[in-house]
XYZ file of C-alpha atoms in Angstrom:
498
model
C 0.000 0.000 0.000
C 1.498 3.369 -1.053
C 0.808 6.268 1.330
C 2.756 8.809 -0.702
C 0.927 11.665 -2.400
C 0.684 11.982 -6.200
C 3.472 13.977 -7.880
C 2.879 17.682 -7.893
C 0.500 17.627 -4.941
C 0.880 18.281 -1.256
C 0.205 15.176 0.914
C -2.551 15.441 3.506
C -1.121 14.431 6.912
C -4.479 13.027 8.075
C -4.798 10.781 5.032
C -1.284 9.490 5.530
C -1.916 8.627 9.176
C -5.151 6.835 8.255
C -3.451 4.747 5.591
C -0.661 3.744 7.982
C -3.235 2.672 10.603
C -5.108 0.517 8.082
C -1.860 -1.137 6.999
C -0.947 -1.965 10.595
C -4.443 -3.465 11.175
C -4.157 -5.653 8.092
C -0.716 -6.855 9.187
C -1.980 -7.763 12.649
C -4.990 -9.662 11.264
C -2.720 -11.558 8.900
C -0.553 -12.612 11.811
C -3.474 -14.130 13.755
C -3.935 -17.935 13.617
C -6.772 -19.058 11.310
C -10.192 -19.113 12.997
C -11.922 -22.508 13.093
C -15.475 -22.069 11.811
C -16.280 -25.784 12.021
C -15.728 -26.419 15.701
C -18.505 -28.617 17.052
C -21.315 -26.945 18.918
C -22.213 -28.171 22.408
C -24.780 -30.429 20.735
C -22.106 -31.664 18.327
C -19.751 -32.498 21.173
C -22.518 -34.405 22.978
C -23.409 -36.493 19.925
C -19.742 -37.113 19.143
C -19.489 -38.726 22.559
C -22.683 -40.738 21.984
C -21.631 -41.982 18.538
C -17.965 -42.474 19.372
C -16.862 -40.422 16.361
C -16.359 -36.804 15.369
C -19.778 -35.846 13.990
C -18.154 -33.278 11.680
C -16.696 -36.150 9.634
C -19.910 -38.171 9.279
C -22.289 -37.901 6.305
C -25.909 -37.100 7.056
C -28.443 -39.492 5.490
C -31.889 -37.947 4.995
C -35.313 -39.373 4.224
C -38.699 -37.711 4.165
C -42.250 -39.009 4.504
C -45.732 -37.767 3.657
C -47.273 -35.604 6.395
C -49.993 -38.174 7.178
C -47.232 -40.638 8.137
C -45.926 -38.497 11.014
C -47.527 -40.631 13.723
C -46.298 -43.818 12.041
C -42.741 -42.431 11.979
C -42.971 -41.440 15.629
C -44.320 -44.829 16.757
C -41.719 -46.793 14.799
C -38.770 -44.657 15.916
C -39.900 -44.762 19.535
C -40.080 -48.554 19.395
C -36.639 -48.844 17.791
C -35.038 -46.408 20.251
C -36.704 -47.624 23.421
C -37.079 -45.376 26.446
C -33.688 -45.661 28.113
C -31.787 -42.675 29.585
C -30.605 -40.325 26.876
C -32.641 -42.014 24.156
C -34.458 -38.761 23.356
C -32.839 -35.329 23.271
C -34.142 -31.878 22.476
C -32.292 -29.055 20.763
C -31.940 -25.509 22.029
C -30.572 -22.446 20.319
C -31.968 -19.668 18.186
C -33.327 -20.575 14.795
C -32.401 -24.256 15.070
C -35.877 -25.723 15.062
C -36.947 -23.899 11.912
C -34.112 -23.448 9.461
C -30.921 -25.388 10.126
C -29.980 -28.855 8.968
C -28.412 -31.413 11.277
C -24.872 -30.715 9.997
C -25.246 -27.015 10.853
C -26.680 -27.786 14.264
C -23.636 -29.895 15.052
C -20.845 -27.666 13.746
C -21.948 -24.119 12.840
C -20.975 -21.728 15.678
C -23.803 -19.345 14.849
C -26.423 -22.039 15.512
C -25.743 -22.048 19.235
C -27.192 -25.575 19.293
C -27.075 -27.431 22.577
C -29.005 -30.204 24.288
C -32.367 -28.808 25.355
C -36.042 -29.634 25.747
C -37.856 -31.789 23.197
C -40.596 -30.124 21.129
C -43.858 -32.092 20.956
C -47.110 -31.874 19.009
C -50.427 -33.702 19.315
C -51.761 -35.644 16.349
C -54.838 -37.822 15.835
C -54.448 -41.591 15.723
C -58.130 -42.302 15.080
C -61.533 -40.583 15.191
C -61.400 -40.318 18.998
C -57.752 -40.938 19.900
C -54.540 -38.950 19.700
C -50.831 -39.204 20.426
C -48.139 -36.796 21.509
C -45.424 -37.002 18.854
C -41.928 -35.551 18.650
C -42.091 -32.358 16.609
C -38.348 -31.660 16.860
C -35.918 -33.910 18.692
C -33.088 -36.398 18.399
C -33.476 -40.098 19.122
C -30.380 -42.075 20.091
C -30.457 -45.812 19.473
C -28.291 -48.763 18.566
C -28.479 -50.731 15.312
C -26.544 -54.012 15.259
C -24.314 -52.676 18.014
C -23.603 -49.365 16.267
C -24.850 -46.123 17.918
C -27.111 -44.020 15.690
C -28.642 -40.564 16.101
C -31.838 -39.550 14.262
C -33.108 -35.971 14.093
C -36.908 -36.025 13.699
C -38.808 -32.999 12.395
C -42.529 -32.642 11.817
C -43.817 -30.779 8.731
C -43.851 -26.994 9.045
C -45.476 -25.790 5.828
C -45.445 -22.206 7.058
C -41.642 -22.455 6.842
C -41.632 -24.285 3.513
C -41.214 -27.797 4.951
C -44.240 -29.855 3.932
C -43.003 -33.365 4.803
C -41.735 -35.292 7.798
C -37.925 -35.185 7.733
C -35.432 -37.586 9.294
C -31.657 -36.946 9.315
C -29.518 -39.888 10.393
C -25.907 -40.072 11.648
C -23.804 -43.120 12.511
C -20.089 -43.876 12.814
C -20.670 -46.540 10.157
C -22.734 -44.812 7.435
C -24.015 -48.117 5.997
C -25.917 -48.632 9.249
C -28.113 -45.604 8.388
C -29.637 -47.485 5.441
C -30.254 -50.520 7.656
C -32.056 -48.349 10.190
C -34.266 -46.699 7.567
C -35.211 -50.065 6.057
C -36.245 -51.385 9.478
C -38.090 -48.160 10.172
C -40.156 -48.413 6.981
C -41.063 -52.031 7.728
C -42.097 -51.175 11.275
C -44.133 -48.189 10.075
C -46.077 -50.558 7.836
C -46.803 -52.990 10.675
C -47.657 -50.372 13.307
C -49.443 -47.823 11.116
C -52.406 -45.998 12.634
C -53.848 -45.565 9.113
C -54.500 -49.252 8.442
C -58.175 -50.175 8.652
C -59.281 -46.569 9.225
C -61.714 -44.350 7.330
C -59.779 -41.284 6.186
C -60.304 -38.106 4.247
C -57.641 -35.838 2.783
C -57.552 -32.080 2.497
C -54.957 -29.638 1.238
C -53.287 -27.419 3.816
C -53.531 -23.659 3.615
C -49.845 -23.537 2.680
C -49.902 -25.897 -0.270
C -51.212 -29.069 -1.822
C -49.711 -31.628 0.565
C -52.399 -33.925 1.895
C -53.240 -34.037 5.571
C -55.290 -37.020 6.758
C -58.418 -36.694 8.885
C -59.827 -39.744 10.672
C -63.563 -40.327 10.311
C -65.812 -42.681 12.289
C -66.774 -45.768 10.312
C -70.450 -45.357 9.457
C -73.153 -47.804 10.409
C -75.641 -48.020 7.556
C -77.647 -51.284 7.521
C -79.046 -52.586 4.265
C -82.648 -52.322 5.487
C -82.234 -48.551 5.752
C -81.486 -48.148 2.041
C -84.384 -48.094 -0.406
C -83.246 -49.177 -3.874
C -84.640 -51.412 -6.634
C -84.484 -55.112 -5.818
C -81.038 -56.609 -6.310
C -79.223 -53.340 -6.944
C -77.557 -52.967 -3.533
C -76.528 -56.624 -3.605
C -74.931 -56.087 -7.017
C -72.846 -53.171 -5.741
C -71.790 -54.993 -2.571
C -70.907 -58.101 -4.562
C -68.600 -56.146 -6.855
C -66.860 -54.110 -4.160
C -66.900 -56.512 -1.207
C -67.427 -59.934 -2.792
C -64.342 -59.758 -4.998
C -62.219 -58.996 -1.940
C -63.718 -61.919 -0.029
C -62.484 -64.268 -2.762
C -59.101 -62.628 -3.298
C -57.078 -65.790 -2.749
C -59.025 -67.837 -5.293
C -58.914 -65.042 -7.855
C -55.189 -64.511 -7.443
C -54.559 -68.230 -7.735
C -56.501 -68.199 -11.005
C -54.499 -65.227 -12.291
C -57.461 -62.835 -12.117
C -57.148 -59.187 -11.156
C -58.578 -57.737 -7.944
C -58.393 -54.038 -8.741
C -61.860 -52.823 -9.624
C -63.762 -49.629 -10.274
C -67.470 -48.983 -9.948
C -69.421 -45.890 -10.976
C -72.660 -45.036 -9.146
C -74.628 -42.546 -11.212
C -78.056 -41.025 -10.986
C -79.948 -37.901 -9.903
C -79.162 -36.297 -6.543
C -80.799 -37.967 -3.571
C -81.173 -41.442 -5.074
C -79.004 -43.233 -2.518
C -75.440 -43.010 -3.827
C -73.997 -41.670 -0.580
C -76.049 -44.093 1.527
C -74.743 -46.947 -0.615
C -71.167 -45.798 -0.023
C -71.846 -45.635 3.713
C -73.222 -49.172 3.583
C -70.111 -50.394 1.760
C -67.946 -48.943 4.531
C -70.211 -50.564 7.128
C -69.755 -53.922 5.444
C -65.951 -53.718 5.363
C -64.645 -53.358 8.948
C -60.870 -53.449 9.016
C -60.636 -52.228 5.425
C -58.746 -48.991 4.849
C -61.001 -46.415 3.207
C -60.123 -42.994 1.785
C -62.904 -40.528 0.958
C -62.346 -37.627 -1.431
C -64.986 -35.257 -2.687
C -65.125 -32.172 -4.894
C -62.080 -29.928 -4.408
C -60.062 -32.613 -2.589
C -60.171 -34.961 -5.595
C -56.844 -33.551 -6.796
C -55.295 -35.418 -3.837
C -56.195 -38.730 -5.449
C -52.498 -39.577 -5.813
C -52.024 -39.530 -2.028
C -55.253 -41.509 -1.596
C -54.104 -44.144 -4.082
C -50.750 -44.461 -2.311
C -52.468 -45.075 1.039
C -54.799 -47.587 -0.626
C -51.866 -49.423 -2.219
C -49.913 -49.507 1.045
C -52.732 -50.597 3.350
C -54.711 -53.191 1.391
C -57.475 -54.270 1.376
C -58.765 -50.795 0.728
C -61.504 -48.693 -0.824
C -61.079 -45.262 -2.402
C -64.315 -43.274 -2.670
C -64.355 -40.390 -5.142
C -67.625 -38.516 -4.691
C -69.053 -36.030 -7.195
C -66.394 -36.759 -9.822
C -68.358 -34.636 -12.292
C -67.232 -31.534 -10.377
C -63.619 -32.015 -11.476
C -64.704 -33.168 -14.926
C -66.312 -29.753 -15.447
C -63.393 -27.827 -13.906
C -61.488 -26.996 -17.064
C -58.619 -24.561 -17.226
C -58.496 -24.287 -21.023
C -60.500 -25.534 -23.957
C -63.404 -27.941 -23.861
C -61.629 -31.208 -23.082
C -61.832 -33.083 -19.805
C -60.156 -31.384 -16.833
C -56.596 -32.394 -15.882
C -57.810 -33.454 -12.429
C -60.115 -36.004 -14.038
C -57.160 -37.555 -15.810
C -55.314 -37.639 -12.481
C -58.239 -39.677 -11.155
C -58.104 -42.019 -14.148
C -54.322 -42.334 -13.861
C -54.727 -43.331 -10.216
C -57.204 -46.012 -11.272
C -54.670 -47.287 -13.790
C -51.562 -46.963 -11.616
C -52.176 -49.943 -9.324
C -51.086 -53.495 -9.989
C -53.871 -55.809 -11.088
C -53.562 -57.970 -7.989
C -53.950 -54.985 -5.662
C -57.026 -55.491 -3.488
C -58.246 -51.949 -4.041
C -61.745 -50.883 -5.039
C -62.421 -47.436 -6.493
C -65.993 -46.200 -6.014
C -66.933 -43.135 -8.078
C -70.211 -41.254 -7.724
C -71.706 -38.651 -10.021
C -74.971 -36.827 -10.609
C -74.015 -36.094 -14.236
C -72.825 -39.235 -15.930
C -72.846 -37.616 -19.371
C -69.948 -35.406 -18.291
C -67.817 -38.466 -17.518
C -68.860 -40.943 -20.183
C -66.430 -39.905 -22.914
C -63.407 -39.690 -20.598
C -64.176 -43.117 -19.123
C -64.749 -44.624 -22.562
C -61.339 -43.357 -23.675
C -59.772 -45.189 -20.716
C -61.473 -48.600 -21.021
C -61.241 -50.932 -18.067
C -60.586 -48.308 -15.396
C -64.222 -48.575 -14.359
C -65.597 -52.060 -14.945
C -69.131 -51.619 -13.592
C -71.539 -48.695 -13.870
C -74.707 -48.822 -11.789
C -77.603 -46.428 -12.264
C -79.307 -45.268 -9.072
C -82.787 -44.430 -10.407
C -85.482 -42.212 -8.958
C -87.699 -44.212 -6.575
C -90.630 -45.993 -8.216
C -94.054 -46.229 -6.558
C -93.064 -49.143 -4.328
C -89.810 -47.504 -3.300
C -91.563 -44.213 -2.518
C -94.054 -46.061 -0.332
C -91.189 -47.650 1.601
C -89.459 -44.297 1.940
C -92.589 -42.639 3.315
C -92.976 -45.403 5.888
C -89.341 -45.172 6.848
C -89.434 -41.433 7.510
C -92.833 -41.585 9.198
C -91.179 -43.639 11.920
C -93.390 -43.839 15.013
C -95.840 -41.169 13.858
C -99.477 -42.226 13.821
C -100.090 -41.715 10.102
C -102.339 -44.304 8.517
C -101.040 -46.626 5.808
C -103.636 -45.225 3.412
C -102.453 -41.646 3.958
C -98.813 -42.606 3.462
C -99.597 -44.560 0.283
C -101.669 -41.667 -1.085
C -98.823 -39.207 -0.408
C -96.295 -41.558 -2.023
C -98.505 -41.910 -5.081
C -98.707 -38.134 -5.532
C -94.956 -37.654 -4.985
C -93.836 -39.133 -8.296
C -90.375 -37.967 -9.346
C -89.173 -37.280 -5.803
C -86.280 -38.749 -3.849
C -85.966 -39.671 -0.190
C -85.403 -36.028 0.780
C -89.031 -35.247 -0.099
C -90.805 -37.551 2.388
C -88.221 -36.667 5.025
C -89.079 -32.970 4.745
C -92.795 -33.690 4.347
C -93.001 -35.628 7.620
C -91.027 -32.948 9.426
C -93.432 -30.229 8.274
C -96.443 -32.278 9.359
C -94.953 -32.970 12.797
C -93.951 -29.313 13.221
C -97.431 -28.046 12.364
C -98.917 -30.388 14.983
C -96.274 -29.438 17.567
C -97.198 -25.762 17.191
C -100.742 -26.730 18.225
C -99.391 -28.910 21.019
C -100.788 -32.073 19.457
C -99.583 -35.244 17.747
C -99.417 -35.231 13.953
C -102.380 -36.692 12.070
C -103.222 -37.692 8.505
C -104.650 -34.197 8.026
C -101.274 -32.653 8.905
C -99.577 -34.965 6.419
C -102.044 -34.022 3.684
C -101.741 -30.295 4.404
C -97.951 -30.467 4.308
C -98.144 -32.409 1.018
C -100.431 -29.808 -0.565
C -98.017 -27.077 0.493
C -94.948 -28.828 -0.925
C -96.736 -29.610 -4.205
C -97.957 -26.033 -4.640
C -96.556 -23.756 -7.313
C -94.799 -21.476 -4.820
C -92.752 -24.438 -3.556
C -91.418 -25.409 -6.991
C -87.863 -24.397 -6.148
C -88.057 -26.204 -2.799
C -89.071 -29.376 -4.629
C -86.123 -28.990 -6.973
C -83.799 -28.567 -4.005
C -85.269 -31.717 -2.465
C -84.408 -33.699 -5.591
C -87.761 -33.549 -7.398
C -87.539 -34.437 -11.080
C -91.144 -33.972 -12.145
C -92.612 -32.002 -15.013
C -90.758 -28.811 -15.764
C -87.485 -30.057 -14.354
C -84.458 -30.784 -16.494
C -82.548 -33.617 -14.812
C -79.341 -34.910 -16.335
C -80.162 -37.679 -18.766
C -78.053 -40.675 -19.681
C -77.315 -40.058 -23.369
C -78.450 -42.335 -26.123
C -76.020 -45.113 -26.687
C -75.416 -45.717 -22.977
C -74.780 -49.432 -22.424
C -77.928 -51.449 -21.815
C -79.249 -51.618 -18.288
C -79.305 -55.051 -16.714
C -82.193 -56.453 -14.649
C -80.561 -55.379 -11.368
C -80.379 -51.762 -12.449
C -76.677 -51.914 -13.278
C -74.782 -51.165 -16.415
C -71.726 -53.216 -17.214
C -68.845 -51.387 -18.867
C -66.522 -53.985 -20.408
C -62.903 -53.081 -21.177
C -63.476 -53.733 -24.877
C -60.784 -53.279 -27.470
C -62.980 -51.295 -29.824
C -62.585 -48.078 -27.840
C -59.462 -45.922 -28.372
C -56.895 -45.598 -25.599
C -56.355 -42.024 -24.442
C -53.084 -40.704 -25.789
């Protein structure tokens, strides 16, 4: 560094002194010994002692899992680690729980990481049960005599981490792979998802699926009013095939199956699904509807992992009509069809699709033959079915059989929602008077619901009488069989979707 002034100019004494001071500072800094930026943190020193090796020299092996597997990860790791002294450690220090990887926590001086309290979170393990899981902590265990440390983090989508993350350290790196293999196997055996009824929903931070546990419904067959043989046909296809899985596999036949329940709103599609779930205790079921149908990939993965299983896709027509561009089927619909096609043939998985507008789906399904191998129409109740519905909803009310039959006869084109509302109106009118409902109350309520001013109400209750425009099955729909079903064979005469 030259502190002399340019030729022809007078040097400034202050500038010269400043330059000399800077030069002396640089010389002193150069003479200092190099600063170690990779010294282990207090946490690093602790784990070095646990593992019997300098943690700064060990590679970190990472693996992540879907957010709905957090409890499974926690259960499996806890079982592998045991509950001995020092088997579970927390981490203290600044930003450590949000931003830093395990390597930084062990060696970066700025992390300030040390042994501290464990962070926990509560997660559901069933409709009415829950478990406290490790949200951020280190488990210390031994695999084949080799000490191993595993940092466990729960998803934090608000910080950009949408999956469960494990980071593994061991003095013998090959042991990390052994641990993870045993962990995955134990997660499969101990999973809280197996045999449960689940639904998926996107989080507010992104599209990752979070599982919600639902109670398994109880819907007996005698509570469902359908044409003779129709419910048995549906149950036979969904449940019966699974009951004979061993014989079918031995004969080289596939188990994967898809069934489409179609018909006007209120004709029993949802009740039929509830009955299927009632008839399959111990079967894993995933329910998606409307906006959550784009999570069908996660649903299919759960179904594949925890067979036997059922995936219910309700109101598929909603995604079929959700088009971003052009007039072709929506991308989400093709995701649904790809999920149907992505399972092995011997997978004991049943897909149950429901729709109120079969015409919207027909072309897309025809272009993917074999994805759905049975279509069943759920028709509007006929006279006999309406009579049974009126008796069902009348319950213990003292309406005469003649009055109920007369009301059912006049209610042509209605679904079960109509008699349900009709009986409620009759009972309410009598309750206002402080009396029990009579045939006269039933008749008065019927006249009101059939009046012109209640036309919209009837539509909202599923009425498909004169003046309504229900969705029709287009001409050319495969012929209906005697049980009310429509078989859709995987014929070769239909083009495969490109």
